[in-house]
Amino acid sequence: MTTPPAPRLRPRRPAWAGRNYTLLTTAAVVTGLGNAGALIAAAFAVLEAGGDGGDVGLVAAARTLPLVLLLLIGGAVADRLPRHRVMVAANSLNCLSQAVFAVLVLSGEARLWQMAVLSALGGTGQAFFSPAAEGMLLSSVNGEQAARAFALFRMGMNGAQIGGAALGGALVAVVGPGWVLAVDAAAFAVAGALRSLLDVSAVAQREPGGGILRDLREGWREFVGRPWLWSIVVQFSVVNAVVGAAEAVYGPLVAEDQLGGARPWGLALAAFGAGTVLGGLLMVRWRPRRMLLAGSLCILPLALPSAALAVPVPVAPLIVVMFLVGVSVEVFGVSWMTALHQEIPEDKLSRVSAYDWFGSIAMVPLATALAGPAEEAFGRSASLWGCSALILALTLAVLTVPDVRRLRRRETEPVAEGGPAAATDTAPEPVSPR
């Protein structure tokens, strides 16, 4: 009697990590590695072309402006069309713009206006990509394991950004910014190919709407009808702005004048990144019942870096502060994504995400531009203390909103056919409503 062959062992992913989730996470890590290095490369490309700090800011602003202006339209489009197609189209635009950017830099023919236009095309792609990507991710996991899935996704993203920034900085020094931009273009091509493989057969077809404006109004009603949602977005419109001003303007200035230069500030930012990875690990295990309450409480430590710079504290305590803040911010990030996944209807996820993104970034350029005049008017230390005070005041105000304190995690939730559970593609047969 012949012995039947032993079954071949193959690695198994968790049941909740379906094909779509795996593809989305892999693609996000690939583009995260490329983008982190490309941001450094773009700045040095401007400087190598004879530009100064103001020109670097101009090219950066050229990317931010279309992102702010087109985000809401991008969210409406992503809820109207298949999200994976919007993502692939945006990746294609980013790949093309970065490839042209790389060729111009490598040829030594890059001009400031060309770099600004190409950066604006990159921002346009991101404006359409981000709401579609968030909607696709939120609909790719089931309710019970959503927090764990989001924590692992964010760990991959944060790790890729840390590694990409370190690798990109080294490559810029060794081979020059042009080749780093070329690598970013290739990363977009790979990620777009991966995202083209997403399976959306289980997602319900979108009903024809009455136009983009009607879609935007529906998304707005969904947004303003939930006090926990709009209050936290309003909070972060200011919090992100003042944190951006502290990190982009005041942090480097304090480091240069009182901490010993760019290296200590780089170590502090790296410690923050490492903290986000640890925070992701924590959230894989910890599932706070009142998720928004836990997340909002973890925003209070975000006031510490500005206060540490205002003193300023020595480098070692600053690194510790940044690490702990990275952990706490990640608790909020995972809790926030879990709340959106649980509370927002699947067919409106991208529009709500667009309003969230818009509120989160709209004031960042203004705050960065006003950081210098504020320092001249009030002094650097007072401006930094003001950043801390705003973060504390707004966070405490959000904690007075009943829905923020009371919103509870549902361990199981009924999902309509074609909704988030159906999009997980973890079962070979159609998923029935639970």
GROMACS .gro file of C-alpha atoms in nm:
model
  434
    1MET     CA    1   0.000   0.000   0.000
    2THR     CA    2   0.146   0.333  -0.102
    3THR     CA    3   0.178   0.599   0.158
    4PRO     CA    4  -0.010   0.915   0.067
    5PRO     CA    5   0.218   1.214   0.028
    6ALA     CA    6   0.245   1.435   0.330
    7PRO     CA    7   0.048   1.754   0.291
    8ARG     CA    8   0.261   2.049   0.201
    9LEU     CA    9   0.273   2.312   0.466
   10ARG     CA   10   0.225   2.667   0.352
   11PRO     CA   11   0.224   2.983   0.554
   12ARG     CA   12  -0.122   3.099   0.644
   13ARG     CA   13  -0.218   3.457   0.695
   14PRO     CA   14  -0.479   3.543   0.957
   15ALA     CA   15  -0.839   3.493   0.848
   16TRP     CA   16  -0.907   3.866   0.863
   17ALA     CA   17  -0.605   3.952   0.644
   18GLY     CA   18  -0.777   3.892   0.313
   19ARG     CA   19  -0.631   3.933  -0.031
   20ASN     CA   20  -0.737   4.295  -0.064
   21TYR     CA   21  -0.594   4.390   0.275
   22THR     CA   22  -0.264   4.217   0.195
   23LEU     CA   23  -0.234   4.388  -0.143
   24LEU     CA   24  -0.321   4.728   0.005
   25THR     CA   25  -0.068   4.692   0.286
   26THR     CA   26   0.210   4.572   0.057
   27ALA     CA   27   0.149   4.853  -0.191
   28ALA     CA   28   0.140   5.112   0.089
   29VAL     CA   29   0.475   4.992   0.224
   30VAL     CA   30   0.629   5.011  -0.126
   31THR     CA   31   0.512   5.367  -0.186
   32GLY     CA   32   0.596   5.466   0.171
   33LEU     CA   33   0.957   5.366   0.116
   34GLY     CA   34   0.974   5.560  -0.209
   35ASN     CA   35   0.790   5.872  -0.094
   36ALA     CA   36   0.992   5.926   0.222
   37GLY     CA   37   1.315   5.935   0.024
   38ALA     CA   38   1.160   6.141  -0.256
   39LEU     CA   39   1.067   6.426  -0.020
   40ILE     CA   40   1.434   6.460   0.076
   41ALA     CA   41   1.544   6.421  -0.286
   42ALA     CA   42   1.309   6.693  -0.411
   43ALA     CA   43   1.447   6.945  -0.161
   44PHE     CA   44   1.808   6.870  -0.256
   45ALA     CA   45   1.719   6.878  -0.627
   46VAL     CA   46   1.598   7.236  -0.582
   47LEU     CA   47   1.915   7.330  -0.394
   48GLU     CA   48   2.142   7.164  -0.653
   49ALA     CA   49   1.962   7.361  -0.926
   50GLY     CA   50   2.070   7.683  -0.752
   51GLY     CA   51   1.759   7.742  -0.542
   52ASP     CA   52   1.748   7.851  -0.180
   53GLY     CA   53   1.529   7.774   0.118
   54GLY     CA   54   1.247   7.988  -0.019
   55ASP     CA   55   1.251   7.793  -0.345
   56VAL     CA   56   1.234   7.465  -0.153
   57GLY     CA   57   0.926   7.597   0.026
   58LEU     CA   58   0.774   7.707  -0.305
   59VAL     CA   59   0.806   7.360  -0.456
   60ALA     CA   60   0.661   7.206  -0.140
   61ALA     CA   61   0.370   7.452  -0.147
   62ALA     CA   62   0.309   7.367  -0.512
   63ARG     CA   63   0.238   7.011  -0.403
   64THR     CA   64   0.017   7.111  -0.110
   65LEU     CA   65  -0.208   7.359  -0.293
   66PRO     CA   66  -0.378   7.116  -0.537
   67LEU     CA   67  -0.399   6.860  -0.258
   68VAL     CA   68  -0.607   7.101  -0.049
   69LEU     CA   69  -0.816   7.226  -0.342
   70LEU     CA   70  -0.901   6.888  -0.494
   71LEU     CA   71  -0.941   6.659  -0.191
   72LEU     CA   72  -1.318   6.695  -0.164
   73ILE     CA   73  -1.365   6.629  -0.535
   74GLY     CA   74  -1.135   6.331  -0.502
   75GLY     CA   75  -1.353   6.191  -0.224
   76ALA     CA   76  -1.669   6.230  -0.431
   77VAL     CA   77  -1.507   6.065  -0.733
   78ALA     CA   78  -1.383   5.773  -0.519
   79ASP     CA   79  -1.737   5.705  -0.391
   80ARG     CA   80  -1.877   5.734  -0.745
   81LEU     CA   81  -1.623   5.519  -0.935
   82PRO     CA   82  -1.456   5.190  -0.838
   83ARG     CA   83  -1.199   5.295  -0.580
   84HIS     CA   84  -0.923   5.069  -0.706
   85ARG     CA   85  -0.941   5.233  -1.049
   86VAL     CA   86  -0.910   5.578  -0.895
   87MET     CA   87  -0.607   5.456  -0.696
   88VAL     CA   88  -0.437   5.306  -1.001
   89ALA     CA   89  -0.499   5.619  -1.209
   90ALA     CA   90  -0.354   5.837  -0.931
   91ASN     CA   91  -0.051   5.608  -0.899
   92SER     CA   92   0.002   5.631  -1.276
   93LEU     CA   93  -0.001   6.012  -1.261
   94ASN     CA   94   0.245   6.010  -0.969
   95CYS     CA   95   0.470   5.761  -1.148
   96LEU     CA   96   0.477   5.975  -1.462
   97SER     CA   97   0.539   6.304  -1.280
   98GLN     CA   98   0.820   6.158  -1.067
   99ALA     CA   99   0.978   5.991  -1.370
  100VAL     CA  100   0.988   6.322  -1.560
  101PHE     CA  101   1.119   6.496  -1.246
  102ALA     CA  102   1.398   6.235  -1.224
  103VAL     CA  103   1.494   6.270  -1.590
  104LEU     CA  104   1.514   6.649  -1.564
  105VAL     CA  105   1.730   6.631  -1.250
  106LEU     CA  106   1.961   6.363  -1.393
  107SER     CA  107   2.004   6.562  -1.714
  108GLY     CA  108   2.091   6.876  -1.518
  109GLU     CA  109   1.815   7.068  -1.697
  110ALA     CA  110   1.562   7.100  -1.415
  111ARG     CA  111   1.417   7.448  -1.373
  112LEU     CA  112   1.231   7.577  -1.069
  113TRP     CA  113   0.902   7.620  -1.254
  114GLN     CA  114   0.925   7.267  -1.394
  115MET     CA  115   0.983   7.120  -1.050
  116ALA     CA  116   0.689   7.321  -0.913
  117VAL     CA  117   0.457   7.198  -1.189
  118LEU     CA  118   0.563   6.836  -1.140
  119SER     CA  119   0.515   6.868  -0.764
  120ALA     CA  120   0.167   7.008  -0.828
  121LEU     CA  121   0.087   6.703  -1.043
  122GLY     CA  122   0.203   6.485  -0.754
  123GLY     CA  123  -0.029   6.669  -0.517
  124THR     CA  124  -0.316   6.627  -0.765
  125GLY     CA  125  -0.259   6.252  -0.771
  126GLN     CA  126  -0.253   6.238  -0.393
  127ALA     CA  127  -0.579   6.437  -0.370
  128PHE     CA  128  -0.761   6.166  -0.563
  129PHE     CA  129  -0.565   5.875  -0.420
  130SER     CA  130  -0.594   5.940  -0.045
  131PRO     CA  131  -0.976   5.931  -0.006
  132ALA     CA  132  -1.002   5.630  -0.238
  133ALA     CA  133  -0.725   5.446  -0.053
  134GLU     CA  134  -0.871   5.511   0.291
  135GLY     CA  135  -1.217   5.405   0.176
  136MET     CA  136  -1.076   5.089   0.020
  137LEU     CA  137  -0.876   5.001   0.330
  138LEU     CA  138  -1.165   5.065   0.569
  139SER     CA  139  -1.387   4.834   0.363
  140SER     CA  140  -1.125   4.556   0.336
  141VAL     CA  141  -1.150   4.413   0.689
  142ASN     CA  142  -1.429   4.285   0.910
  143GLY     CA  143  -1.558   4.460   1.218
  144GLU     CA  144  -1.419   4.231   1.487
  145GLN     CA  145  -1.055   4.249   1.374
  146ALA     CA  146  -1.056   4.601   1.228
  147ALA     CA  147  -0.841   4.758   1.501
  148ARG     CA  148  -0.573   4.489   1.469
  149ALA     CA  149  -0.572   4.523   1.090
  150PHE     CA  150  -0.540   4.902   1.105
  151ALA     CA  151  -0.264   4.880   1.365
  152LEU     CA  152  -0.058   4.645   1.147
  153PHE     CA  153  -0.123   4.858   0.840
  154ARG     CA  154  -0.005   5.171   1.017
  155MET     CA  155   0.298   4.988   1.155
  156GLY     CA  156   0.396   4.894   0.802
  157MET     CA  157   0.345   5.251   0.682
  158ASN     CA  158   0.537   5.408   0.969
  159GLY     CA  159   0.820   5.158   0.939
  160ALA     CA  160   0.842   5.221   0.565
  161GLN     CA  161   0.860   5.597   0.619
  162ILE     CA  162   1.135   5.562   0.877
  163GLY     CA  163   1.336   5.327   0.659
  164GLY     CA  164   1.264   5.525   0.345
  165ALA     CA  165   1.380   5.851   0.499
  166ALA     CA  166   1.704   5.694   0.624
  167LEU     CA  167   1.769   5.512   0.296
  168GLY     CA  168   1.667   5.810   0.086
  169GLY     CA  169   1.897   6.046   0.272
  170ALA     CA  170   2.188   5.806   0.226
  171LEU     CA  171   2.115   5.755  -0.143
  172VAL     CA  172   2.087   6.128  -0.207
  173ALA     CA  173   2.436   6.167  -0.063
  174VAL     CA  174   2.579   5.874  -0.264
  175VAL     CA  175   2.405   5.877  -0.604
  176GLY     CA  176   2.222   6.212  -0.605
  177PRO     CA  177   1.855   6.314  -0.587
  178GLY     CA  178   1.770   6.221  -0.945
  179TRP     CA  179   1.812   5.849  -0.888
  180VAL     CA  180   1.608   5.862  -0.567
  181LEU     CA  181   1.325   6.027  -0.760
  182ALA     CA  182   1.355   5.751  -1.021
  183VAL     CA  183   1.321   5.489  -0.748
  184ASP     CA  184   1.006   5.664  -0.627
  185ALA     CA  185   0.861   5.654  -0.978
  186ALA     CA  186   0.932   5.280  -0.992
  187ALA     CA  187   0.769   5.236  -0.651
  188PHE     CA  188   0.451   5.402  -0.779
  189ALA     CA  189   0.454   5.169  -1.081
  190VAL     CA  190   0.486   4.859  -0.861
  191ALA     CA  191   0.218   4.982  -0.620
  192GLY     CA  192  -0.020   5.064  -0.905
  193ALA     CA  193   0.027   4.714  -1.046
  194LEU     CA  194  -0.051   4.561  -0.707
  195ARG     CA  195  -0.360   4.776  -0.661
  196SER     CA  196  -0.488   4.679  -1.006
  197LEU     CA  197  -0.520   4.323  -0.869
  198LEU     CA  198  -0.770   4.424  -0.598
  199ASP     CA  199  -1.090   4.221  -0.607
  200VAL     CA  200  -1.400   4.438  -0.587
  201SER     CA  201  -1.649   4.178  -0.711
  202ALA     CA  202  -1.807   4.153  -0.364
  203VAL     CA  203  -1.854   4.528  -0.327
  204ALA     CA  204  -2.203   4.651  -0.411
  205GLN     CA  205  -2.231   4.858  -0.728
  206ARG     CA  206  -2.264   5.230  -0.667
  207GLU     CA  207  -2.603   5.374  -0.744
  208PRO     CA  208  -2.592   5.649  -1.007
  209GLY     CA  209  -2.589   5.983  -0.830
  210GLY     CA  210  -2.706   6.329  -0.923
  211GLY     CA  211  -2.364   6.478  -0.985
  212ILE     CA  212  -2.051   6.569  -0.795
  213LEU     CA  213  -2.215   6.855  -0.605
  214ARG     CA  214  -2.493   6.629  -0.481
  215ASP     CA  215  -2.234   6.372  -0.373
  216LEU     CA  216  -2.043   6.641  -0.185
  217ARG     CA  217  -2.360   6.754  -0.009
  218GLU     CA  218  -2.439   6.397   0.096
  219GLY     CA  219  -2.087   6.358   0.232
  220TRP     CA  220  -2.118   6.689   0.416
  221ARG     CA  221  -2.446   6.581   0.580
  222GLU     CA  222  -2.281   6.257   0.689
  223PHE     CA  223  -1.989   6.457   0.827
  224VAL     CA  224  -2.175   6.728   1.021
  225GLY     CA  225  -2.439   6.486   1.146
  226ARG     CA  226  -2.188   6.315   1.375
  227PRO     CA  227  -2.058   6.545   1.652
  228TRP     CA  228  -1.768   6.314   1.739
  229LEU     CA  229  -1.653   6.329   1.377
  230TRP     CA  230  -1.659   6.699   1.301
  231SER     CA  231  -1.539   6.803   1.646
  232ILE     CA  232  -1.223   6.592   1.621
  233VAL     CA  233  -1.157   6.707   1.263
  234VAL     CA  234  -1.190   7.070   1.374
  235GLN     CA  235  -0.955   6.994   1.663
  236PHE     CA  236  -0.695   6.845   1.430
  237SER     CA  237  -0.722   7.124   1.176
  238VAL     CA  238  -0.551   7.339   1.441
  239VAL     CA  239  -0.346   7.069   1.615
  240ASN     CA  240  -0.184   6.952   1.292
  241ALA     CA  241  -0.118   7.311   1.192
  242VAL     CA  242   0.065   7.406   1.511
  243VAL     CA  243   0.251   7.073   1.527
  244GLY     CA  244   0.358   7.127   1.167
  245ALA     CA  245   0.485   7.475   1.249
  246ALA     CA  246   0.674   7.348   1.553
  247GLU     CA  247   0.836   7.060   1.366
  248ALA     CA  248   0.908   7.231   1.036
  249VAL     CA  249   1.011   7.575   1.162
  250TYR     CA  250   1.080   7.601   1.535
  251GLY     CA  251   1.232   7.257   1.588
  252PRO     CA  252   1.518   7.303   1.339
  253LEU     CA  253   1.581   7.656   1.468
  254VAL     CA  254   1.603   7.542   1.832
  255ALA     CA  255   1.824   7.251   1.729
  256GLU     CA  256   2.058   7.479   1.536
  257ASP     CA  257   2.082   7.745   1.806
  258GLN     CA  258   2.077   7.542   2.128
  259LEU     CA  259   2.094   7.165   2.074
  260GLY     CA  260   2.396   7.123   1.850
  261GLY     CA  261   2.262   7.123   1.496
  262ALA     CA  262   2.055   6.908   1.264
  263ARG     CA  263   2.170   6.569   1.397
  264PRO     CA  264   1.993   6.595   1.739
  265TRP     CA  265   1.672   6.706   1.571
  266GLY     CA  266   1.697   6.417   1.328
  267LEU     CA  267   1.737   6.177   1.619
  268ALA     CA  268   1.431   6.326   1.789
  269LEU     CA  269   1.220   6.280   1.475
  270ALA     CA  270   1.349   5.925   1.438
  271ALA     CA  271   1.250   5.857   1.800
  272PHE     CA  272   0.899   5.977   1.720
  273GLY     CA  273   0.885   5.736   1.427
  274ALA     CA  274   1.006   5.450   1.644
  275GLY     CA  275   0.737   5.538   1.897
  276THR     CA  276   0.465   5.508   1.633
  277VAL     CA  277   0.585   5.155   1.552
  278LEU     CA  278   0.567   5.059   1.921
  279GLY     CA  279   0.225   5.221   1.943
  280GLY     CA  280   0.111   5.004   1.654
  281LEU     CA  281   0.235   4.694   1.836
  282LEU     CA  282   0.042   4.804   2.145
  283MET     CA  283  -0.278   4.849   1.945
  284VAL     CA  284  -0.249   4.501   1.796
  285ARG     CA  285  -0.320   4.373   2.150
  286TRP     CA  286  -0.512   4.657   2.317
  287ARG     CA  287  -0.871   4.717   2.211
  288PRO     CA  288  -1.008   5.000   2.428
  289ARG     CA  289  -1.384   4.978   2.466
  290ARG     CA  290  -1.435   5.355   2.449
  291MET     CA  291  -1.198   5.400   2.158
  292LEU     CA  292  -1.239   5.773   2.096
  293LEU     CA  293  -1.206   5.853   2.465
  294ALA     CA  294  -0.881   5.655   2.486
  295GLY     CA  295  -0.756   5.805   2.160
  296SER     CA  296  -0.835   6.164   2.255
  297LEU     CA  297  -0.670   6.129   2.595
  298CYS     CA  298  -0.359   6.015   2.410
  299ILE     CA  299  -0.350   6.343   2.217
  300LEU     CA  300  -0.280   6.542   2.536
  301PRO     CA  301   0.091   6.437   2.533
  302LEU     CA  302   0.120   6.592   2.187
  303ALA     CA  303   0.160   6.925   2.369
  304LEU     CA  304   0.490   6.806   2.520
  305PRO     CA  305   0.730   6.846   2.223
  306SER     CA  306   0.648   7.216   2.181
  307ALA     CA  307   0.690   7.268   2.554
  308ALA     CA  308   1.022   7.079   2.549
  309LEU     CA  309   1.145   7.302   2.267
  310ALA     CA  310   1.026   7.613   2.448
  311VAL     CA  311   1.242   7.541   2.754
  312PRO     CA  312   1.450   7.394   2.571
  313VAL     CA  313   1.532   7.061   2.733
  314PRO     CA  314   1.857   6.874   2.655
  315VAL     CA  315   1.870   6.630   2.365
  316ALA     CA  316   1.819   6.308   2.567
  317PRO     CA  317   1.492   6.416   2.735
  318LEU     CA  318   1.369   6.554   2.402
  319ILE     CA  319   1.426   6.214   2.239
  320VAL     CA  320   1.235   6.042   2.521
  321VAL     CA  321   0.946   6.288   2.485
  322MET     CA  322   0.927   6.239   2.109
  323PHE     CA  323   0.930   5.860   2.148
  324LEU     CA  324   0.647   5.860   2.402
  325VAL     CA  325   0.443   6.101   2.192
  326GLY     CA  326   0.487   5.872   1.892
  327VAL     CA  327   0.337   5.586   2.094
  328SER     CA  328   0.041   5.792   2.213
  329VAL     CA  329  -0.036   5.942   1.873
  330GLU     CA  330  -0.053   5.595   1.721
  331VAL     CA  331  -0.313   5.493   1.979
  332PHE     CA  332  -0.529   5.776   1.852
  333GLY     CA  333  -0.463   5.692   1.486
  334VAL     CA  334  -0.578   5.332   1.517
  335SER     CA  335  -0.877   5.430   1.733
  336TRP     CA  336  -0.981   5.691   1.479
  337MET     CA  337  -0.968   5.451   1.183
  338THR     CA  338  -1.163   5.194   1.384
  339ALA     CA  339  -1.435   5.448   1.462
  340LEU     CA  340  -1.465   5.549   1.095
  341HIS     CA  341  -1.483   5.184   0.992
  342GLN     CA  342  -1.754   5.109   1.246
  343GLU     CA  343  -1.973   5.417   1.211
  344ILE     CA  344  -1.957   5.540   0.848
  345PRO     CA  345  -2.161   5.367   0.573
  346GLU     CA  346  -1.937   5.195   0.318
  347ASP     CA  347  -2.068   5.394   0.022
  348LYS     CA  348  -1.975   5.725   0.191
  349LEU     CA  349  -1.634   5.631   0.333
  350SER     CA  350  -1.427   5.815   0.073
  351ARG     CA  351  -1.628   6.137   0.096
  352VAL     CA  352  -1.607   6.140   0.475
  353SER     CA  353  -1.235   6.061   0.452
  354ALA     CA  354  -1.194   6.354   0.214
  355TYR     CA  355  -1.352   6.595   0.464
  356ASP     CA  356  -1.129   6.445   0.732
  357TRP     CA  357  -0.815   6.490   0.518
  358PHE     CA  358  -0.918   6.840   0.415
  359GLY     CA  359  -0.970   6.952   0.773
  360SER     CA  360  -0.644   6.791   0.879
  361ILE     CA  361  -0.418   6.966   0.626
  362ALA     CA  362  -0.595   7.284   0.518
  363MET     CA  363  -0.436   7.507   0.785
  364VAL     CA  364  -0.088   7.354   0.781
  365PRO     CA  365   0.054   7.582   0.506
  366LEU     CA  366  -0.091   7.890   0.679
  367ALA     CA  367   0.054   7.797   1.017
  368THR     CA  368   0.394   7.726   0.865
  369ALA     CA  369   0.391   8.061   0.687
  370LEU     CA  370   0.288   8.245   1.005
  371ALA     CA  371   0.547   8.075   1.227
  372GLY     CA  372   0.817   8.325   1.137
  373PRO     CA  373   0.605   8.638   1.192
  374ALA     CA  374   0.475   8.491   1.522
  375GLU     CA  375   0.832   8.440   1.642
  376GLU     CA  376   0.917   8.802   1.558
  377ALA     CA  377   0.605   8.931   1.732
  378PHE     CA  378   0.601   8.716   2.047
  379GLY     CA  379   0.938   8.543   2.061
  380ARG     CA  380   1.020   8.181   1.987
  381SER     CA  381   0.961   8.049   2.338
  382ALA     CA  382   0.622   8.219   2.372
  383SER     CA  383   0.517   8.092   2.029
  384LEU     CA  384   0.605   7.736   2.127
  385TRP     CA  385   0.419   7.763   2.456
  386GLY     CA  386   0.124   7.893   2.254
  387CYS     CA  387   0.138   7.578   2.038
  388SER     CA  388   0.123   7.362   2.351
  389ALA     CA  389  -0.163   7.563   2.496
  390LEU     CA  390  -0.371   7.531   2.178
  391ILE     CA  391  -0.322   7.153   2.168
  392LEU     CA  392  -0.427   7.115   2.532
  393ALA     CA  393  -0.725   7.352   2.506
  394LEU     CA  394  -0.867   7.193   2.191
  395THR     CA  395  -0.819   6.839   2.317
  396LEU     CA  396  -0.990   6.918   2.648
  397ALA     CA  397  -1.272   7.083   2.453
  398VAL     CA  398  -1.321   6.770   2.241
  399LEU     CA  399  -1.341   6.560   2.556
  400THR     CA  400  -1.651   6.757   2.656
  401VAL     CA  401  -1.839   6.621   2.350
  402PRO     CA  402  -2.062   6.338   2.482
  403ASP     CA  403  -2.024   6.121   2.171
  404VAL     CA  404  -1.645   6.130   2.200
  405ARG     CA  405  -1.664   5.999   2.556
  406ARG     CA  406  -1.943   5.750   2.498
  407LEU     CA  407  -1.883   5.593   2.157
  408ARG     CA  408  -1.816   5.224   2.221
  409ARG     CA  409  -1.656   4.955   2.015
  410ARG     CA  410  -1.898   4.696   1.884
  411GLU     CA  411  -1.746   4.350   1.893
  412THR     CA  412  -1.980   4.232   1.620
  413GLU     CA  413  -2.195   4.432   1.386
  414PRO     CA  414  -2.451   4.347   1.120
  415VAL     CA  415  -2.319   4.429   0.774
  416ALA     CA  416  -2.528   4.464   0.465
  417GLU     CA  417  -2.433   4.249   0.166
  418GLY     CA  418  -2.151   4.411  -0.025
  419GLY     CA  419  -2.044   4.611   0.279
  420PRO     CA  420  -1.717   4.591   0.466
  421ALA     CA  421  -1.739   4.222   0.550
  422ALA     CA  422  -1.808   4.128   0.190
  423ALA     CA  423  -1.502   4.318   0.077
  424THR     CA  424  -1.262   4.109   0.283
  425ASP     CA  425  -1.253   3.825   0.026
  426THR     CA  426  -1.149   3.582   0.299
  427ALA     CA  427  -1.406   3.319   0.197
  428PRO     CA  428  -1.426   3.148  -0.143
  429GLU     CA  429  -1.803   3.176  -0.161
  430PRO     CA  430  -2.016   3.493  -0.145
  431VAL     CA  431  -2.044   3.630   0.205
  432SER     CA  432  -2.393   3.648   0.339
  433PRO     CA  433  -2.515   3.921   0.574
  434ARG     CA  434  -2.425   3.855   0.936
   0.00000   0.00000   0.00000
